[in-house]
Coordinates of N, CA, C and O in Angstrom, one line a residue:
X107 N -111.6 60.0 138.7 CA -111.1 60.6 139.9 C -111.5 59.7 141.1 O -112.5 59.1 141.1
X108 N -110.5 59.5 142.0 CA -110.7 58.7 143.2 C -111.5 59.4 144.2 O -110.9 60.3 144.9
X109 N -112.7 59.0 144.4 CA -113.6 59.7 145.4 C -113.1 59.6 146.8 O -113.4 60.4 147.7
X110 N -112.4 58.5 147.1 CA -111.8 58.3 148.5 C -110.7 59.2 148.8 O -110.3 59.4 149.9
X111 N -110.2 59.9 147.8 CA -109.1 60.8 148.0 C -109.5 62.2 148.3 O -108.6 63.1 148.6
X112 N -110.8 62.5 148.4 CA -111.2 63.8 148.9 C -111.0 63.9 150.4 O -111.2 63.0 151.1
X113 N -110.6 65.1 150.8 CA -110.2 65.3 152.2 C -110.5 66.7 152.7 O -110.5 67.6 151.9
X114 N -110.7 66.8 154.0 CA -110.7 68.1 154.7 C -111.6 69.1 154.0 O -111.2 70.2 153.8
X115 N -112.9 68.8 153.8 CA -113.9 69.7 153.2 C -113.3 70.3 151.9 O -113.3 71.4 151.6
X116 N -112.7 69.4 151.1 CA -112.2 69.7 149.8 C -111.0 70.6 149.8 O -110.7 71.4 148.9
X117 N -110.2 70.6 150.9 CA -109.0 71.4 151.0 C -108.0 70.8 150.0 O -107.1 71.5 149.5
X118 N -108.1 69.5 149.8 CA -107.2 68.9 148.8 C -107.9 67.7 148.2 O -108.9 67.1 148.8
X119 N -107.5 67.3 147.0 CA -108.0 66.2 146.3 C -106.9 65.5 145.5 O -106.0 66.2 145.0
X120 N -107.0 64.2 145.4 CA -106.1 63.4 144.6 C -106.8 62.9 143.3 O -107.8 62.3 143.5
X121 N -106.3 63.2 142.2 CA -106.8 62.7 140.9 C -105.8 61.7 140.3 O -104.6 61.9 140.5
X122 N -106.3 60.7 139.7 CA -105.4 59.8 139.0 C -105.8 59.7 137.5 O -107.0 59.7 137.1
X123 N -104.7 59.7 136.7 CA -104.9 59.7 135.2 C -103.9 58.6 134.8 O -102.7 58.9 134.6
X124 N -104.3 57.4 134.7 CA -103.3 56.3 134.4 C -102.3 56.1 135.4 O -102.6 55.8 136.6
X125 N -101.0 56.4 135.1 CA -100.0 56.3 136.1 C -99.6 57.6 136.7 O -98.7 57.7 137.6
X126 N -100.3 58.6 136.4 CA -100.1 60.0 137.0 C -101.1 60.2 138.1 O -102.3 60.1 137.9
X127 N -100.6 60.6 139.2 CA -101.4 61.0 140.4 C -101.1 62.5 140.7 O -99.9 62.8 140.8
X128 N -102.1 63.3 140.8 CA -101.9 64.7 141.1 C -102.7 65.1 142.3 O -103.9 64.9 142.4
X129 N -102.0 65.7 143.3 CA -102.7 66.2 144.5 C -102.9 67.7 144.3 O -101.9 68.4 144.1
X130 N -104.2 68.2 144.3 CA -104.5 69.6 144.1 C -104.9 70.1 145.5 O -105.6 69.5 146.2
X131 N -104.5 71.3 145.8 CA -104.8 72.0 147.1 C -105.5 73.3 146.8 O -105.2 74.0 145.9
X132 N -106.5 73.5 147.7 CA -107.4 74.6 147.5 C -107.5 75.4 148.8 O -107.4 74.9 149.9
X133 N -107.8 76.7 148.6 CA -108.0 77.6 149.8 C -106.8 78.4 150.0 O -105.7 78.1 149.5
X134 N -107.0 79.4 150.8 CA -105.9 80.3 151.2 C -105.3 79.9 152.5 O -106.0 79.6 153.4
X135 N -103.9 79.9 152.5 CA -103.2 79.5 153.8 C -102.5 80.8 154.3 O -101.7 81.3 153.6
X136 N -102.9 81.2 155.4 CA -102.4 82.4 156.0 C -101.1 82.1 156.9 O -100.6 83.0 157.5
X137 N -100.8 80.9 157.0 CA -99.7 80.5 157.9 C -98.3 80.7 157.2 O -98.2 80.8 156.0
X138 N -97.3 80.9 158.1 CA -96.0 80.9 157.6 C -95.4 79.5 157.6 O -96.0 78.6 158.3
X139 N -94.4 79.3 156.8 CA -93.9 77.9 156.6 C -93.2 77.5 157.9 O -92.2 78.1 158.4
X140 N -93.6 76.4 158.6 CA -92.9 75.9 159.7 C -91.7 75.1 159.3 O -91.5 74.8 158.1
X141 N -90.9 74.6 160.2 CA -89.8 73.8 159.9 C -90.1 72.4 160.4 O -90.5 72.1 161.5
X142 N -89.9 71.4 159.4 CA -90.0 70.0 159.7 C -88.6 69.4 159.5 O -87.9 69.8 158.6
X143 N -88.3 68.4 160.3 CA -87.0 67.7 160.2 C -87.2 66.2 160.3 O -88.0 65.8 161.2
X144 N -86.6 65.4 159.5 CA -86.6 64.0 159.8 C -85.6 63.7 160.9 O -84.5 64.1 160.9
X145 N -86.1 63.1 162.0 CA -85.3 62.9 163.2 C -84.5 61.6 163.1 O -83.7 61.3 164.0
X146 N -84.7 60.9 162.0 CA -83.9 59.7 161.8 C -83.7 59.5 160.3 O -84.7 59.6 159.5
X147 N -82.5 59.3 159.8 CA -82.3 58.8 158.4 C -81.2 57.7 158.5 O -80.4 57.7 159.5
X148 N -81.2 56.8 157.6 CA -80.2 55.7 157.6 C -78.8 56.2 157.6 O -78.5 57.2 157.0
X149 N -78.0 55.5 158.3 CA -76.6 55.8 158.5 C -75.9 56.0 157.1 O -76.1 55.2 156.2
X150 N -75.1 57.0 157.0 CA -74.4 57.2 155.8 C -75.0 58.3 154.9 O -74.3 58.9 154.1
X151 N -76.3 58.5 155.0 CA -76.9 59.6 154.1 C -76.5 60.9 154.7 O -76.6 61.2 155.9
X152 N -76.0 61.8 153.8 CA -75.6 63.1 154.2 C -76.4 64.2 153.5 O -76.7 64.0 152.3
X153 N -76.7 65.3 154.1 CA -77.4 66.4 153.5 C -76.6 67.0 152.4 O -75.5 67.4 152.7
X154 N -77.1 67.0 151.2 CA -76.4 67.6 150.1 C -76.9 68.9 149.7 O -76.2 69.8 149.3
X155 N -78.3 69.1 149.7 CA -78.9 70.3 149.4 C -80.0 70.6 150.4 O -80.7 69.7 150.9
X156 N -80.3 71.9 150.6 CA -81.4 72.3 151.5 C -81.9 73.6 150.9 O -81.3 74.6 151.1
X157 N -83.1 73.5 150.2 CA -83.6 74.7 149.6 C -85.0 75.1 150.2 O -85.9 74.3 150.4
X158 N -85.0 76.3 150.7 CA -86.2 76.8 151.4 C -86.8 78.0 150.6 O -86.0 78.9 150.2
X159 N -88.1 78.1 150.5 CA -88.8 79.2 149.9 C -89.9 79.6 150.9 O -90.0 79.0 152.0
X160 N -90.7 80.6 150.5 CA -91.7 81.1 151.5 C -92.8 80.0 151.6 O -93.5 80.1 152.6
X161 N -93.0 79.1 150.7 CA -94.1 78.2 150.8 C -93.6 76.7 150.8 O -94.5 75.8 150.7
X162 N -92.3 76.4 150.8 CA -91.9 75.0 150.8 C -90.4 74.9 151.0 O -89.6 75.8 151.1
X163 N -90.1 73.6 151.2 CA -88.7 73.2 151.5 C -88.4 71.9 150.9 O -89.2 71.0 150.9
X164 N -87.2 71.7 150.3 CA -86.8 70.4 149.8 C -85.3 70.2 150.3 O -84.5 71.1 150.3
X165 N -85.1 69.0 150.8 CA -83.8 68.6 151.4 C -83.4 67.3 150.7 O -84.2 66.3 150.8
X166 N -82.2 67.3 150.1 CA -81.7 66.1 149.5 C -80.6 65.5 150.3 O -79.6 66.2 150.7
X167 N -80.7 64.2 150.6 CA -79.7 63.4 151.3 C -79.1 62.4 150.3 O -79.9 61.7 149.6
X168 N -77.8 62.2 150.3 CA -77.2 61.3 149.4 C -76.1 60.4 150.1 O -75.4 60.9 151.0
X169 N -76.0 59.2 149.7 CA -74.8 58.3 150.1 C -74.6 57.4 148.9 O -75.2 56.4 148.7
X170 N -73.6 57.8 148.0 CA -73.4 57.0 146.8 C -74.6 56.9 145.9 O -75.2 58.0 145.5
X171 N -75.1 55.7 145.7 CA -76.3 55.5 144.9 C -77.6 55.8 145.6 O -78.7 55.9 145.0
X172 N -77.5 55.7 147.0 CA -78.7 56.0 147.8 C -79.1 57.4 147.8 O -78.2 58.3 148.0
X173 N -80.4 57.7 147.6 CA -80.8 59.1 147.6 C -82.2 59.2 148.4 O -83.0 58.3 148.3
X174 N -82.4 60.3 149.0 CA -83.6 60.6 149.7 C -84.0 62.1 149.5 O -83.1 62.9 149.9
X175 N -85.1 62.4 149.0 CA -85.6 63.7 148.9 C -86.8 63.9 149.8 O -87.8 63.3 149.6
X176 N -86.6 64.8 150.8 CA -87.7 65.1 151.7 C -88.2 66.5 151.3 O -87.4 67.5 151.3
X177 N -89.5 66.6 151.1 CA -90.1 67.9 150.7 C -91.4 68.2 151.5 O -92.1 67.2 151.9
X178 N -91.7 69.4 151.7 CA -93.0 69.8 152.3 C -93.3 71.2 151.8 O -92.5 72.0 151.4
X179 N -94.6 71.4 151.7 CA -95.2 72.7 151.1 C -96.4 73.1 151.9 O -97.2 72.2 152.3
X180 N -96.6 74.4 152.0 CA -97.9 74.9 152.5 C -99.0 74.5 151.6 O -98.9 74.5 150.4
X181 N -100.1 74.0 152.2 CA -101.3 73.7 151.4 C -101.9 75.1 151.1 O -102.4 75.8 152.0
X182 N -101.9 75.5 149.8 CA -102.4 76.8 149.4 C -103.0 76.6 148.0 O -102.7 75.7 147.2
X183 N -103.8 77.6 147.6 CA -104.4 77.6 146.3 C -103.3 77.5 145.2 O -102.4 78.2 145.2
X184 N -103.5 76.5 144.3 CA -102.6 76.3 143.2 C -101.4 75.4 143.5 O -100.7 75.0 142.6
X185 N -101.2 75.0 144.7 CA -100.1 74.1 145.0 C -100.5 72.7 144.5 O -101.6 72.2 144.7
X186 N -99.6 72.0 143.9 CA -99.8 70.6 143.4 C -98.6 69.8 143.7 O -97.5 70.2 143.7
X187 N -98.9 68.5 143.9 CA -97.8 67.5 144.0 C -98.2 66.5 142.9 O -99.3 66.0 142.9
X188 N -97.2 66.1 142.1 CA -97.5 65.1 141.0 C -96.5 63.9 141.3 O -95.4 64.1 141.5
X189 N -97.2 62.7 141.2 CA -96.4 61.5 141.3 C -96.7 60.7 140.1 O -97.8 60.5 139.7
X190 N -95.6 60.2 139.4 CA -95.8 59.3 138.3 C -95.4 57.9 138.8 O -94.3 57.7 139.1
X191 N -96.4 57.1 138.8 CA -96.2 55.7 139.3 C -95.6 54.9 138.2 O -95.6 55.2 137.0
X192 N -95.0 53.8 138.6 CA -94.3 52.9 137.6 C -95.3 52.1 136.8 O -95.0 51.8 135.6
X193 N -96.5 51.8 137.4 CA -97.4 50.8 136.7 C -98.8 51.1 137.1 O -99.1 51.3 138.3
X194 N -99.7 51.2 136.1 CA -101.1 51.5 136.4 C -101.7 50.4 137.3 O -102.7 50.7 138.0
X195 N -101.2 49.2 137.2 CA -101.7 48.1 138.0 C -101.1 48.0 139.4 O -101.4 47.1 140.1
X196 N -100.3 49.0 139.8 CA -99.7 49.1 141.1 C -100.1 50.4 141.8 O -99.4 51.3 141.9
X197 N -101.4 50.4 142.3 CA -101.9 51.6 142.9 C -101.2 51.9 144.2 O -100.5 51.0 144.8
X198 N -101.3 53.1 144.7 CA -100.6 53.5 146.0 C -101.2 52.6 147.1 O -102.4 52.3 147.1
X199 N -100.3 52.3 148.1 CA -100.7 51.6 149.3 C -101.0 52.7 150.4 O -100.3 53.6 150.5
X200 N -102.0 52.4 151.2 CA -102.3 53.3 152.3 C -101.4 52.8 153.4 O -101.3 51.7 153.8
X201 N -100.7 53.8 154.0 CA -99.8 53.5 155.2 C -100.1 54.5 156.3 O -100.4 55.7 156.0
X202 N -99.9 54.0 157.5 CA -100.2 54.9 158.7 C -98.9 55.7 159.0 O -97.8 55.0 159.2
X203 N -98.9 57.0 159.0 CA -97.8 57.8 159.4 C -98.3 58.6 160.6 O -99.0 59.6 160.5
X204 N -97.9 58.1 161.8 CA -98.3 58.6 163.1 C -99.8 58.6 163.1 O -100.5 57.6 163.0
X205 N -100.5 59.8 163.1 CA -101.9 59.8 163.3 C -102.6 60.1 161.9 O -103.8 60.5 162.0
X206 N -102.0 60.0 160.8 CA -102.6 60.3 159.5 C -102.2 59.2 158.5 O -101.3 58.4 158.7
X207 N -103.0 59.1 157.5 CA -102.8 58.1 156.5 C -102.0 58.7 155.3 O -102.2 59.9 155.0
X208 N -101.1 58.0 154.7 CA -100.3 58.4 153.6 C -100.5 57.5 152.4 O -101.0 56.4 152.6
X209 N -100.0 57.9 151.3 CA -100.1 57.1 150.0 C -98.6 56.8 149.7 O -97.8 57.7 149.4
X210 N -98.3 55.5 149.6 CA -97.0 55.0 149.2 C -97.1 54.4 147.8 O -97.8 53.5 147.5
X211 N -96.3 55.0 146.9 CA -96.2 54.6 145.6 C -94.9 53.8 145.4 O -93.8 54.4 145.4
X212 N -95.0 52.5 145.5 CA -93.8 51.7 145.5 C -93.4 51.4 144.1 O -94.2 51.0 143.3
X213 N -92.1 51.5 143.9 CA -91.5 51.1 142.6 C -91.0 49.7 142.8 O -90.2 49.4 143.7
X214 N -91.5 48.7 142.0 CA -91.1 47.3 142.2 C -89.6 47.0 141.9 O -89.1 46.0 142.3
X215 N -89.0 47.9 141.1 CA -87.6 47.7 140.7 C -86.7 48.1 141.8 O -86.7 49.3 142.2
X216 N -85.8 47.2 142.2 CA -84.8 47.5 143.3 C -83.9 48.7 142.8 O -83.5 48.7 141.7
X217 N -83.8 49.7 143.6 CA -82.9 50.8 143.3 C -83.6 52.0 142.7 O -83.1 53.0 142.5
X218 N -84.9 51.8 142.3 CA -85.7 52.9 141.7 C -86.5 53.6 142.8 O -86.7 53.0 143.9
X219 N -86.9 54.8 142.6 CA -87.5 55.6 143.6 C -88.9 55.3 143.9 O -89.7 55.1 142.9
X220 N -89.3 55.2 145.1 CA -90.6 55.1 145.6 C -91.0 56.4 146.2 O -90.1 57.2 146.6
X221 N -92.3 56.7 146.3 CA -92.7 58.0 146.8 C -93.8 57.8 147.9 O -94.7 57.1 147.7
X222 N -93.6 58.6 149.0 CA -94.6 58.6 150.0 C -95.1 60.0 150.2 O -94.3 60.9 150.3
X223 N -96.5 60.2 150.2 CA -97.1 61.5 150.3 C -98.1 61.4 151.5 O -98.8 60.5 151.6
X224 N -98.0 62.4 152.4 CA -98.9 62.5 153.5 C -99.2 64.0 153.8 O -98.4 64.8 153.4
X225 N -100.4 64.2 154.4 CA -100.9 65.6 154.6 C -101.0 65.8 156.1 O -101.6 65.0 156.8
X226 N -100.4 66.9 156.6 CA -100.6 67.4 158.0 C -101.7 68.4 157.9 O -101.4 69.6 157.7
X227 N -102.9 68.0 158.0 CA -104.1 68.9 157.8 C -104.1 70.0 158.9 O -104.5 71.1 158.7
X228 N -103.7 69.6 160.1 CA -103.7 70.6 161.3 C -102.9 71.8 160.9 O -103.2 72.9 161.2
X229 N -101.7 71.5 160.4 CA -100.7 72.6 160.1 C -100.8 73.0 158.6 O -100.0 73.9 158.2
X230 N -101.7 72.4 157.8 CA -101.9 72.7 156.4 C -100.6 72.6 155.6 O -100.1 73.5 154.9
X231 N -99.9 71.4 155.8 CA -98.7 71.1 155.1 C -98.8 69.8 154.4 O -99.3 68.8 154.9
X232 N -98.3 69.7 153.1 CA -98.2 68.5 152.4 C -96.8 68.1 152.4 O -95.9 68.9 152.1
X233 N -96.5 66.8 152.8 CA -95.1 66.3 152.9 C -94.9 65.1 152.0 O -95.9 64.4 151.7
X234 N -93.7 64.9 151.5 CA -93.4 63.8 150.7 C -91.9 63.4 150.9 O -91.1 64.2 151.2
X235 N -91.7 62.1 150.6 CA -90.4 61.5 150.6 C -90.3 60.7 149.3 O -91.1 59.8 149.0
X236 N -89.3 61.0 148.5 CA -88.9 60.2 147.3 C -87.6 59.6 147.6 O -86.6 60.3 147.9
X237 N -87.5 58.3 147.4 CA -86.2 57.6 147.7 C -86.1 56.3 147.0 O -87.1 55.6 146.8
X238 N -84.9 55.9 146.8 CA -84.6 54.5 146.3 C -84.3 53.6 147.5 O -83.9 52.4 147.3
X239 N -84.5 54.0 148.7 CA -84.4 53.1 149.9 C -85.6 52.2 149.9 O -86.6 52.4 149.2
X240 N -85.6 51.2 150.7 CA -86.7 50.3 150.7 C -87.9 50.9 151.4 O -87.8 51.9 152.2
X241 N -89.1 50.4 151.2 CA -90.3 51.0 151.7 C -90.4 51.1 153.2 O -90.9 52.1 153.7
X242 N -89.9 50.1 153.9 CA -89.9 50.1 155.3 C -89.1 51.3 155.9 O -89.5 52.0 156.8
X243 N -87.9 51.5 155.2 CA -87.1 52.7 155.6 C -87.8 54.0 155.4 O -87.7 54.9 156.2
X244 N -88.4 54.1 154.2 CA -89.1 55.3 153.9 C -90.2 55.6 154.9 O -90.4 56.8 155.4
X245 N -91.0 54.6 155.2 CA -92.1 54.8 156.2 C -91.5 55.1 157.6 O -92.0 56.0 158.3
X246 N -90.4 54.5 158.0 CA -89.8 54.8 159.3 C -89.3 56.3 159.3 O -89.5 57.0 160.3
X247 N -88.7 56.7 158.2 CA -88.3 58.1 158.2 C -89.5 59.1 158.3 O -89.4 60.0 159.1
X248 N -90.5 58.8 157.6 CA -91.7 59.6 157.7 C -92.3 59.7 159.1 O -92.7 60.8 159.5
X249 N -92.3 58.6 159.8 CA -92.8 58.5 161.1 C -92.0 59.3 162.1 O -92.4 59.7 163.1
X250 N -90.7 59.6 161.7 CA -89.8 60.3 162.6 C -89.7 61.8 162.2 O -88.9 62.5 162.7
X251 N -90.5 62.2 161.2 CA -90.5 63.6 160.8 C -91.2 64.4 161.9 O -92.3 64.0 162.3
X252 N -90.6 65.5 162.4 CA -91.2 66.3 163.4 C -91.2 67.7 163.1 O -90.2 68.2 162.5
X253 N -92.2 68.5 163.5 CA -92.2 69.9 163.4 C -91.4 70.5 164.5 O -91.5 70.1 165.7
X254 N -90.4 71.3 164.2 CA -89.5 71.9 165.2 C -89.7 73.4 165.4 O -90.4 74.0 164.6

């Protein structure tokens, strides 16, 4: 287990098992699901699906072969995010997303999906972007995500 991945008085923890990374969330969340929106996405991507539940939301944007999946979930007991990395020798990179750090799992193969995960601890929300766009675009999109 990655001891550096412990956060917020053990509200969440990231474990790694080879190429599998799992974010576990603990505690009860009494909040209702807020709305987050990416305020910028690359030209041409169009919203294809928008699924909302009581504890999460997933929005899929598509333009031909380009895809972007934006998801967020309440941090609550039993919530998990799983990321399967491409290579055990390619650990996630720490990236700054506004005032928090995120984990970027880059896929070295052009056109394959990379994943960015970050936590809004103040609002108890776990956010992620999975996309075959380049890493700079993924980070820019994440920095433009706002609670509305």
